[in-house]
mmCIF file of C-alpha atoms and ligand atoms in Angstrom:
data_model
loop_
_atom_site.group_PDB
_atom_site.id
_atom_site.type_symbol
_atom_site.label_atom_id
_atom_site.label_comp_id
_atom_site.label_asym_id
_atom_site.label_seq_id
_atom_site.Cartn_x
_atom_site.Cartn_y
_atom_site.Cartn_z
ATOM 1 C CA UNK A 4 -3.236 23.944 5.213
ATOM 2 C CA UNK A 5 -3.036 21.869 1.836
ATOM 3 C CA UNK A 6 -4.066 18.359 1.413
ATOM 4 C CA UNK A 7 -1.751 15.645 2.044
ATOM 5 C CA UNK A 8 -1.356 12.486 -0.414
ATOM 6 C CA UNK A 9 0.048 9.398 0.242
ATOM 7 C CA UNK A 10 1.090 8.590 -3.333
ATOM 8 C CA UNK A 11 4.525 6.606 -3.179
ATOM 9 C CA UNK A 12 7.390 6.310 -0.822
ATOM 10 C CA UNK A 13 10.006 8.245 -2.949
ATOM 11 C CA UNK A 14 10.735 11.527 -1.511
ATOM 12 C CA UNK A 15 9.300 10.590 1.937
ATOM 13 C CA UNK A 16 11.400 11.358 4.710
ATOM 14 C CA UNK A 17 13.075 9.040 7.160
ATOM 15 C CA UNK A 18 10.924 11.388 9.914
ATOM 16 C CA UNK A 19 8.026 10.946 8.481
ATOM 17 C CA UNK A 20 8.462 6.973 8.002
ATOM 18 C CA UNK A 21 9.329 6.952 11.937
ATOM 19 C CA UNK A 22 6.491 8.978 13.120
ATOM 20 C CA UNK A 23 3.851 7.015 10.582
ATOM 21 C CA UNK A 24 5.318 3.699 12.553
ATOM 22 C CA UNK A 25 5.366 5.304 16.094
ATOM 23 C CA UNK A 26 2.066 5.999 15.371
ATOM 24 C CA UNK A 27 1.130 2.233 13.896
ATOM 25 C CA UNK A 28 2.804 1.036 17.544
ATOM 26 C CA UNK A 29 -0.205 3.553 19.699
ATOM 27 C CA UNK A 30 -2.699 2.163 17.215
ATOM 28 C CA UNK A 31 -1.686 -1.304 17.843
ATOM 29 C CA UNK A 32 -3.166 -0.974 21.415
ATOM 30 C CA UNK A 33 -6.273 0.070 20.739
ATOM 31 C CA UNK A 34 -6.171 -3.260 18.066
ATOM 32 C CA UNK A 35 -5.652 -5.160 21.148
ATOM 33 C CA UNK A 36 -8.132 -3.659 23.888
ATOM 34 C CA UNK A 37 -11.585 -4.962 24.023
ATOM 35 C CA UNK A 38 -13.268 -1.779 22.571
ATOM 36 C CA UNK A 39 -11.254 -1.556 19.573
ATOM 37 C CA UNK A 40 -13.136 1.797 18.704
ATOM 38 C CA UNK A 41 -12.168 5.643 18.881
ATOM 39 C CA UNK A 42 -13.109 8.778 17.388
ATOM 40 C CA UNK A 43 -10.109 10.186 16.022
ATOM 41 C CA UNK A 44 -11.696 10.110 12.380
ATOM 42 C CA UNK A 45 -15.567 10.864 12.996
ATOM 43 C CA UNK A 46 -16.999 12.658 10.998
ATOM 44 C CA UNK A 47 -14.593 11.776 8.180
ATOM 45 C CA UNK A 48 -15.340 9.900 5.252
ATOM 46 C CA UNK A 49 -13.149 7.352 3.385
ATOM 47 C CA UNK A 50 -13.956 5.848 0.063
ATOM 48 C CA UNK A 51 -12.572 3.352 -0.662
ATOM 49 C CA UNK A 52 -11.844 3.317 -5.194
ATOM 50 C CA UNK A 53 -10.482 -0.501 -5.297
ATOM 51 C CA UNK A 54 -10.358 -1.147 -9.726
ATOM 52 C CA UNK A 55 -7.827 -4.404 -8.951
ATOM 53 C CA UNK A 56 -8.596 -7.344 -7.055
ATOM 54 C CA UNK A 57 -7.655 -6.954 -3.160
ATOM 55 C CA UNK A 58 -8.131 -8.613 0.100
ATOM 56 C CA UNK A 59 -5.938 -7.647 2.298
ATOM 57 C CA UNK A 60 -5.410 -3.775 1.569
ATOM 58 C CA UNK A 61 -9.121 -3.318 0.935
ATOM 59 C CA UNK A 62 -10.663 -4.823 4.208
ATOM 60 C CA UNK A 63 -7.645 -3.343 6.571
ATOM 61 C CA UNK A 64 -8.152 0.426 5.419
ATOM 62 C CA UNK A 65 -12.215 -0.264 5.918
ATOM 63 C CA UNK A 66 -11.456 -1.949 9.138
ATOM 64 C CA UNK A 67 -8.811 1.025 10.259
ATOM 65 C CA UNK A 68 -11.273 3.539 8.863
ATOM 66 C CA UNK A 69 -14.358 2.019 10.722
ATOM 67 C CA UNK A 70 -12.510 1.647 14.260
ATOM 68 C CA UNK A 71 -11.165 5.406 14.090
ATOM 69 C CA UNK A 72 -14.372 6.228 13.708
ATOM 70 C CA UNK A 73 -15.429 7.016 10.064
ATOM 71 C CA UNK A 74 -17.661 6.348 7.706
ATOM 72 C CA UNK A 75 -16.591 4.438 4.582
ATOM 73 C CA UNK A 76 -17.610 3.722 1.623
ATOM 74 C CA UNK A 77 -16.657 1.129 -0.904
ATOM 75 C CA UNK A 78 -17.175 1.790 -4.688
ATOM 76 C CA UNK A 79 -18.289 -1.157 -6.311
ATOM 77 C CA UNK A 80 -16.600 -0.408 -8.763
ATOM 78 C CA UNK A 81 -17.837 -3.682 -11.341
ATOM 79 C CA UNK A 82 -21.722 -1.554 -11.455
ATOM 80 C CA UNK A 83 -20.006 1.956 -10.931
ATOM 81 C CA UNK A 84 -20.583 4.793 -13.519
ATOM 82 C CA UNK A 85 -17.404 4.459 -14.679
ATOM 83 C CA UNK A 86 -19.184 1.398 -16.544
ATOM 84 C CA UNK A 87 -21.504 3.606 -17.653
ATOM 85 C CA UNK A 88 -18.541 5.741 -19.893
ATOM 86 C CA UNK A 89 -17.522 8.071 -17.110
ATOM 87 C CA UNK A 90 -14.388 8.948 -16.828
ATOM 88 C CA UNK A 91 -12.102 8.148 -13.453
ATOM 89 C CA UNK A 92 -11.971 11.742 -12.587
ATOM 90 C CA UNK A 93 -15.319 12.354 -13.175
ATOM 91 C CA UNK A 94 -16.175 9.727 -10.661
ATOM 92 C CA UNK A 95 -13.423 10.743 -8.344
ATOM 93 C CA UNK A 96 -14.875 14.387 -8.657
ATOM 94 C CA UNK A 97 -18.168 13.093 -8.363
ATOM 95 C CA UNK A 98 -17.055 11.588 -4.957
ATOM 96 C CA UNK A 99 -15.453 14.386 -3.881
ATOM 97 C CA UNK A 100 -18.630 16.658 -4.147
ATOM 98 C CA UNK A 101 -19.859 14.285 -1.567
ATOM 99 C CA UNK A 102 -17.340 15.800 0.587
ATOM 100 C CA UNK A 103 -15.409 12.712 1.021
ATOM 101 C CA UNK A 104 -12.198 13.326 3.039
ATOM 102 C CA UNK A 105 -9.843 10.457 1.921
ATOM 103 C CA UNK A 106 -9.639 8.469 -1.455
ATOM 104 C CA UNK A 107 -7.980 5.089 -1.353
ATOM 105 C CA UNK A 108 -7.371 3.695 -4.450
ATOM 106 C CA UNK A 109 -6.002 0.752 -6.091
ATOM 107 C CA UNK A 110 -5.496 0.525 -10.279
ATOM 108 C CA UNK A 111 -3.924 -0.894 -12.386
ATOM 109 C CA UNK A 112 -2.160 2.052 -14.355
ATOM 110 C CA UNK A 113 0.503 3.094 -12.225
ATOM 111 C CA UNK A 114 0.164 7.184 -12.037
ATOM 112 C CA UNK A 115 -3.581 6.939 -11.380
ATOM 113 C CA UNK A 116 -3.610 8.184 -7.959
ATOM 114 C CA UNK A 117 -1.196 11.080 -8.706
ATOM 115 C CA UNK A 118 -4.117 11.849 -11.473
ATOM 116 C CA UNK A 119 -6.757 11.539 -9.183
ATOM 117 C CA UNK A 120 -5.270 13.844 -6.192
ATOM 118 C CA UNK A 121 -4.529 16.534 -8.681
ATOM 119 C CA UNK A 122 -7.928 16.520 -9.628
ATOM 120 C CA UNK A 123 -9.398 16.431 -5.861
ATOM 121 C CA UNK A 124 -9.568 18.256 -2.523
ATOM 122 C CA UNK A 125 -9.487 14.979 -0.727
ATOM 123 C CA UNK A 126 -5.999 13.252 0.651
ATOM 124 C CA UNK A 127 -5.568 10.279 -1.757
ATOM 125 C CA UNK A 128 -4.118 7.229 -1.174
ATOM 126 C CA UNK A 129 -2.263 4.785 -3.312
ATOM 127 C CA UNK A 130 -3.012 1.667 -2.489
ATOM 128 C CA UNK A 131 -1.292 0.134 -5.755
ATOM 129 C CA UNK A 132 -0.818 1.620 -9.005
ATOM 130 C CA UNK A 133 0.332 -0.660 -12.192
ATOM 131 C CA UNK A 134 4.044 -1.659 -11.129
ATOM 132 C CA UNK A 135 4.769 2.139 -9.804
ATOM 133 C CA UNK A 136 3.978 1.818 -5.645
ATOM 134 C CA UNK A 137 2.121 0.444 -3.031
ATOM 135 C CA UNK A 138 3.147 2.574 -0.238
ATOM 136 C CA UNK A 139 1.177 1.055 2.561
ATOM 137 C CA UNK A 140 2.788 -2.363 2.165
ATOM 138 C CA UNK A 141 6.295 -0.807 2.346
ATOM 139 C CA UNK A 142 4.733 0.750 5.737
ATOM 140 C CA UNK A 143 3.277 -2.383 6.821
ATOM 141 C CA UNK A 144 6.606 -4.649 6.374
ATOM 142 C CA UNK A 145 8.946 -2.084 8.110
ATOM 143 C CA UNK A 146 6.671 -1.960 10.994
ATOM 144 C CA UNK A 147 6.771 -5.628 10.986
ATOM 145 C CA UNK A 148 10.800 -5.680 10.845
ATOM 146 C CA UNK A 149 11.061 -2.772 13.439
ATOM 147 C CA UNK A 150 9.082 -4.734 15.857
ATOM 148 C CA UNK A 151 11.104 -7.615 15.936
ATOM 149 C CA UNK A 152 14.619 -5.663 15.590
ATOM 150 C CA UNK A 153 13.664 -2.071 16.957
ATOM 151 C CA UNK A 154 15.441 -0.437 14.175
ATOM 152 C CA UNK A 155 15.915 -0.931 10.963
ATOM 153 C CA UNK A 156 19.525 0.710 10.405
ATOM 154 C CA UNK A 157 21.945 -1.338 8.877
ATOM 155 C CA UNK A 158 19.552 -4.717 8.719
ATOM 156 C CA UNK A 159 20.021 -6.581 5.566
ATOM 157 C CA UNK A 160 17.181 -7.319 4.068
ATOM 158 C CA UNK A 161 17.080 -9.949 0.273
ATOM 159 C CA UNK A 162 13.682 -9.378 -2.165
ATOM 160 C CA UNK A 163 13.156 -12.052 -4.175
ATOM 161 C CA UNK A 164 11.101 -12.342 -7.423
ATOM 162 C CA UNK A 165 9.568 -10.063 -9.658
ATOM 163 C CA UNK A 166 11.142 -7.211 -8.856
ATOM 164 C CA UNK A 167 10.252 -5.681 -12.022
ATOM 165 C CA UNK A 168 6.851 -5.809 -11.699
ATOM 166 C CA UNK A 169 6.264 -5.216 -8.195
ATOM 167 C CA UNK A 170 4.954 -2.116 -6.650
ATOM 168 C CA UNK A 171 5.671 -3.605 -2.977
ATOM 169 C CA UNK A 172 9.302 -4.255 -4.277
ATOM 170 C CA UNK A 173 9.842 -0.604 -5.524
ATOM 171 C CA UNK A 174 8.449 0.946 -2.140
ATOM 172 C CA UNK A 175 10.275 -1.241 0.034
ATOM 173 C CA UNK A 176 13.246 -0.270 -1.774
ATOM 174 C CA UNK A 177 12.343 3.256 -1.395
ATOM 175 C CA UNK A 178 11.128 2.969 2.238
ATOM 176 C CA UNK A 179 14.230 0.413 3.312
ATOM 177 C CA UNK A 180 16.789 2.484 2.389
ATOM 178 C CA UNK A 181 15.234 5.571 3.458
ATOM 179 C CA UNK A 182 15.468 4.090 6.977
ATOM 180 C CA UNK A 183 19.015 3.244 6.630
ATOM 181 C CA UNK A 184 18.597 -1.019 5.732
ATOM 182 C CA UNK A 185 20.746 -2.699 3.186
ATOM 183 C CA UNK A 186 18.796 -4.119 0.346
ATOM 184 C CA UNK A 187 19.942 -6.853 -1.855
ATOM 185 C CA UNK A 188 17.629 -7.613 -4.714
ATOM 186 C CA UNK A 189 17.325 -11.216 -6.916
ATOM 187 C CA UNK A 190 15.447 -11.507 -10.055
ATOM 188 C CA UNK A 191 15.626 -13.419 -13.512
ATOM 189 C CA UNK A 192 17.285 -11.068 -15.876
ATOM 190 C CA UNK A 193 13.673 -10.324 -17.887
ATOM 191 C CA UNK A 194 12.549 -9.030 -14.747
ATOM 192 C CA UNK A 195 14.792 -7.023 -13.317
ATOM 193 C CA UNK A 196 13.882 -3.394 -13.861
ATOM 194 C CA UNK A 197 15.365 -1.330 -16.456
ATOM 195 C CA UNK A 198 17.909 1.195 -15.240
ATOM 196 C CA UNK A 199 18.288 -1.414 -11.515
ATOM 197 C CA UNK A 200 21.964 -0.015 -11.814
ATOM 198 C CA UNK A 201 20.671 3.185 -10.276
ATOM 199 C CA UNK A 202 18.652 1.873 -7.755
ATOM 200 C CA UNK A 203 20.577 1.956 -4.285
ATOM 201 C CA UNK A 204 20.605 -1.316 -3.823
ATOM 202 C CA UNK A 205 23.379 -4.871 -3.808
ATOM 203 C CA UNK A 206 22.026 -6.924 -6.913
ATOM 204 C CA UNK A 207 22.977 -10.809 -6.839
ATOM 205 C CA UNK A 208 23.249 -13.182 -8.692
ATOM 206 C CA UNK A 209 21.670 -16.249 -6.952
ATOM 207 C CA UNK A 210 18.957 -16.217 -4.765
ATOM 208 C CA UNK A 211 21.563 -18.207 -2.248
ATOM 209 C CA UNK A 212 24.026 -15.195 -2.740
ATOM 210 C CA UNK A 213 20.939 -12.859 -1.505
ATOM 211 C CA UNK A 214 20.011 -14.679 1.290
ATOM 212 C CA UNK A 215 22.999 -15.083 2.640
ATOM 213 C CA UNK A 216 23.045 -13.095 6.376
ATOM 214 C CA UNK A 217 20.089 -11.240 6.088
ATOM 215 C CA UNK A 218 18.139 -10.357 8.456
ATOM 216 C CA UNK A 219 14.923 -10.296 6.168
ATOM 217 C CA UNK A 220 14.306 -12.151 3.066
ATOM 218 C CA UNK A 221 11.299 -11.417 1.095
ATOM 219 C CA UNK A 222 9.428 -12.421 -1.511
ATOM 220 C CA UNK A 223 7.119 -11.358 -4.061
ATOM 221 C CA UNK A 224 3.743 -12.523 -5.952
ATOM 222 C CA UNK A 225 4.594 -13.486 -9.040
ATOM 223 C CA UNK A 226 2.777 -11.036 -11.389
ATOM 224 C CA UNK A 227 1.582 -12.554 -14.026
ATOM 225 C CA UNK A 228 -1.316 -9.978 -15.014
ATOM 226 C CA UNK A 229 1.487 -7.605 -15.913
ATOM 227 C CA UNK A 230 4.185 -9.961 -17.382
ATOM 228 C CA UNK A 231 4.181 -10.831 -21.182
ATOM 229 C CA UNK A 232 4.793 -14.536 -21.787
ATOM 230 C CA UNK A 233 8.314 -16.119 -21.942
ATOM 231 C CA UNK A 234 9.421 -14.035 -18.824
ATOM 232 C CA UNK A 235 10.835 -17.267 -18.054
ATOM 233 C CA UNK A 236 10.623 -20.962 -19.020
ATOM 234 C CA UNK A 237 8.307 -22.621 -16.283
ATOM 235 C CA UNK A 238 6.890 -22.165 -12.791
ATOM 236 C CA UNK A 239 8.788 -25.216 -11.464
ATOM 237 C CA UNK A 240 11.855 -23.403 -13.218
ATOM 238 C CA UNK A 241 10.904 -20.088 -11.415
ATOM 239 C CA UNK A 242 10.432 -21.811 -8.414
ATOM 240 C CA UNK A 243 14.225 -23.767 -8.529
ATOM 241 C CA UNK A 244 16.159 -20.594 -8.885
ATOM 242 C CA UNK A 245 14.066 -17.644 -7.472
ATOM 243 C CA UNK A 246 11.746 -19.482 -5.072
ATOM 244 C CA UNK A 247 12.175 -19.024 -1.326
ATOM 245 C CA UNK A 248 12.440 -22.098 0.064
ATOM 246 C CA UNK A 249 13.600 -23.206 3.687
ATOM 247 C CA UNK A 250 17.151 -24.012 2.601
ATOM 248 C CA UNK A 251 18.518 -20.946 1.667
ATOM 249 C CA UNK A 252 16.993 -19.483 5.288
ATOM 250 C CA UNK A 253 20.414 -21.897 6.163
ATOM 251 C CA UNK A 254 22.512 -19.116 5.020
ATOM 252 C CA UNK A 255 20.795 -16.277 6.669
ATOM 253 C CA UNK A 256 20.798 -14.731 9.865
ATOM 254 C CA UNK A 257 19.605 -17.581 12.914
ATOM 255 C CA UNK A 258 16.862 -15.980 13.318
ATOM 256 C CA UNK A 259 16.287 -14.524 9.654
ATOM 257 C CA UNK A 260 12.360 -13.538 9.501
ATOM 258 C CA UNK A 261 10.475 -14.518 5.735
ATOM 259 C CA UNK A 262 7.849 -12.084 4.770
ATOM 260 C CA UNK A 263 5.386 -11.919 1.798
ATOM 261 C CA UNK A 264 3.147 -8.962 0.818
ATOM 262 C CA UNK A 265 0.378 -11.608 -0.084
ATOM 263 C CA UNK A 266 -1.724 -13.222 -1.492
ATOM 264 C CA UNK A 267 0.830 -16.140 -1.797
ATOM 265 C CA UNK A 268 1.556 -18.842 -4.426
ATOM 266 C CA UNK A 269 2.634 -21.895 -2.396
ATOM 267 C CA UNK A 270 4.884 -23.853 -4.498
ATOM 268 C CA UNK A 271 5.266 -20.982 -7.107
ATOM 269 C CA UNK A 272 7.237 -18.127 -5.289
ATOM 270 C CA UNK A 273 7.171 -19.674 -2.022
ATOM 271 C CA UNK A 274 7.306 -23.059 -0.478
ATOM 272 C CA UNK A 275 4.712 -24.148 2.339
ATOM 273 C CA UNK A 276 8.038 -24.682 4.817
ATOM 274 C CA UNK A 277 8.633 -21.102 4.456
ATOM 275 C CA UNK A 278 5.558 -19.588 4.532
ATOM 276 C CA UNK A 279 4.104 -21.398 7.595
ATOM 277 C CA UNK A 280 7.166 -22.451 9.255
ATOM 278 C CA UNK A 281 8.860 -20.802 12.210
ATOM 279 C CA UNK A 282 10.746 -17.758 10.532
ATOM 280 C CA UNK A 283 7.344 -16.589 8.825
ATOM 281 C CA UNK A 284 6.029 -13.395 9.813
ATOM 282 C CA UNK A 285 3.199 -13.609 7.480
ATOM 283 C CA UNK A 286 0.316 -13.463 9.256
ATOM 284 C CA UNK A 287 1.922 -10.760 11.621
ATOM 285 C CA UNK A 288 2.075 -8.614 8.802
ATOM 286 C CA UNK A 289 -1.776 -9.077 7.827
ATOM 287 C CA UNK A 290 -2.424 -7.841 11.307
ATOM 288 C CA UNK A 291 0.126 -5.202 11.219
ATOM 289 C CA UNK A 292 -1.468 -3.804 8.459
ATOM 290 C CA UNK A 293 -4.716 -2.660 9.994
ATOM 291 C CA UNK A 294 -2.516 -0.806 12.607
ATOM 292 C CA UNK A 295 -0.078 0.641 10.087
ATOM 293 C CA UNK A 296 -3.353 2.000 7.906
ATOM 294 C CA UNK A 297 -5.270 3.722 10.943
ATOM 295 C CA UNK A 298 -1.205 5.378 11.572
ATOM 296 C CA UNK A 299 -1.343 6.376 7.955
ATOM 297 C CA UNK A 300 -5.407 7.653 7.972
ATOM 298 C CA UNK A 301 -4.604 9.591 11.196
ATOM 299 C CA UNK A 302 -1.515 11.221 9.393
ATOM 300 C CA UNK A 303 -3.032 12.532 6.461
ATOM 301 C CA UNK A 304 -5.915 14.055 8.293
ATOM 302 C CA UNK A 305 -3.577 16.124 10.820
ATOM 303 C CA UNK A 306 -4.579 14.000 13.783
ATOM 304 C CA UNK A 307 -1.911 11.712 14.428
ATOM 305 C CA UNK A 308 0.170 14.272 16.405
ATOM 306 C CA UNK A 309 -1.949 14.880 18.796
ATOM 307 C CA UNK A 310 -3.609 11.461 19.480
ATOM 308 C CA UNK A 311 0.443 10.517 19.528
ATOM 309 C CA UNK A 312 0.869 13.278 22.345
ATOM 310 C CA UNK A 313 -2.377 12.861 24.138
ATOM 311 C CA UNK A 314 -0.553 8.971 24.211
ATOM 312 C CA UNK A 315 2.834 9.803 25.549
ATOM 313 C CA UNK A 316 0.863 12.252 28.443
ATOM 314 C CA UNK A 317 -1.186 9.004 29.565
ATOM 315 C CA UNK A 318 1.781 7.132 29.985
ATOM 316 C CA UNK A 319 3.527 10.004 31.883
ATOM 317 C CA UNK A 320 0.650 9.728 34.692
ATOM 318 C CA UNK A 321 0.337 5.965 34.515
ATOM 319 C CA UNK A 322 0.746 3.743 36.370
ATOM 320 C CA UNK A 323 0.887 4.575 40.451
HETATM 321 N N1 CP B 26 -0.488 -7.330 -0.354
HETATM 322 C C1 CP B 26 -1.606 -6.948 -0.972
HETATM 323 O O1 CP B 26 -1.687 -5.848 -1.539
HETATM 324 O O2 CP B 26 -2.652 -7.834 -0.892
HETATM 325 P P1 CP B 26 -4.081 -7.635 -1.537
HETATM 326 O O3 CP B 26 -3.921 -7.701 -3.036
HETATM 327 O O4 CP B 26 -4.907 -8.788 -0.993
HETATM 328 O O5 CP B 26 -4.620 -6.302 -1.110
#
């Protein structure tokens, strides 16, 4: 059987999305029991290739990796080779020699993980490239959404920001629409992506206009480590006309939810009403994203559909 990447959501399929959440929803349980350990993954390995700051990503695919049961390893990647004038692949090929089953990498040139799977037998991982995709995010927020809504068909769901350069904006585009949600997108006109008249998506024009009745607003980290200056005048600026703040969540549905991929910039992208009051789902998606990993680590090593059925036969016999 060949290898299978997780590289971006474009091209996945709306089956593939389900069963990756279905999955997230088993894996959940196991987050919650007092053992929080299986063996699904032992005798795997997963390096973990982080060459961008991370927090979130970086500690939930070691903590999903660790309580399926593999063994990881983190490159430090500051007093790696590469430092040393190797080149990525040559490390990545180097790791791979040491039989290492999955790669998860974050970089910051967007295509690097497509470069790095075509150059390894192990199933790669994006975990953020440049401003191309951050896949797991997507995964991460719809599994969020779905748990509160059960489906995601026909929601509508307002991103915020820097939509240009965001990689969680692009695969929750992607993802969204792939599951059948209405996406409305908001950005200053310097960044909007080029070519956003193709994208199958309801631009507006005010971050009011987006907000109003959906389901889902979210917004996005300001990047500024991929922005050139005079993207726009000021943060306060920013703030007053792309900001989500709690009185546009006026216009939305009653019980709109506000998400954020994190880390957040109170008072930047995001007031501290929003982000801790009661329509934030914040923090649920932090913990949502350890599930949503071990889902994804489980798919790409061909064991998700049977830990899924071995799942669905328990509950058949239980309980008396
Ligand atoms: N959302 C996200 O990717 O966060 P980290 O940069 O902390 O991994």
């Amino acid at each position: 059987m060949s290898k299978l990447d997780l590289l971006g959501l474009k091209g996945v399929s709306k089956e593939t999305i389900t069963k990756i959440l279905d999955g997230a929803l088993e894996m959940k349980k196991i987050l919650k029991s007092s053992k929080k350990k299986i063996s699904l993954l032992e005798g795997k390995s997963v390096f973990l290739m982080f060459y961008e700051p991370s927090t979130r990503t970086s500690s939930s695919f070691e903590d999903a990796a660790k309580i399926l049961g593999a063994n990881t390893i983190s490159l430090a990647v500051s007093s790696s080779s590469v430092k040393k004038g190797e080149t990525l692949i040559d490390t990545a090929k180097t790791l791979d020699y040491m039989k290492a089953d999955i790669m998860v990498i974050r970089h910051s040139v967007s295509g690097t993980p497509k470069l790095i799977a075509d150059n390894v037998k192990a199933s790669v991982i994006n975990a953020g490239d440049g401003l191309h995709e951050h896949p797991t995010q997507s995964l991460l927020d719809m599994f969020t959404m779905r748990e509160k809504w059960g489906t995601l068909k026909d929601k509508k769901i307002a991103i915020i920001g820097d939509i240009k350069h965001s990689r969680v904006a692009r695969s929750n585009i992607l993802g969204l629409t792939a599951m059948g949600a209405k996406v409305t997108i908001c950005a200053p006109a310097t960044l909007m992506p080029m070519g956003v008249e193709n994208f199958p998506v309801t631009v507006a024009k005010t971050k009011q206009e987006a907000a109003i009745d959906a389901d889902a607003i979210i917004g996005l980290r300001l990047q500024l480590e991929r922005q050139n200056n005079g993207m726009f005048p000021s943060i306060s600026e920013y703030f007053k006309y792309y900001g989500i703040e709690k009185s546009i969540t006026n216009l939305s549905k009653e019980d709109v939810i506000i998400m954020h991929p994190g880390p957040v910039n109170r008072g930047a992208e995001i007031d501290t009403d929003s982000t801790d009051g009661i329509h934030s789902v914040i923090n649920q998606q932090v913990t949502n994203g350890v599930a949503v990993r071990m889902s994804v680590l489980a798919y790409l090593t061909g064991t998700l559909d049977e830990f899924l059925k071995i799942k669905s036969k328990k509950r058949k016999i239980a309980p008396l």
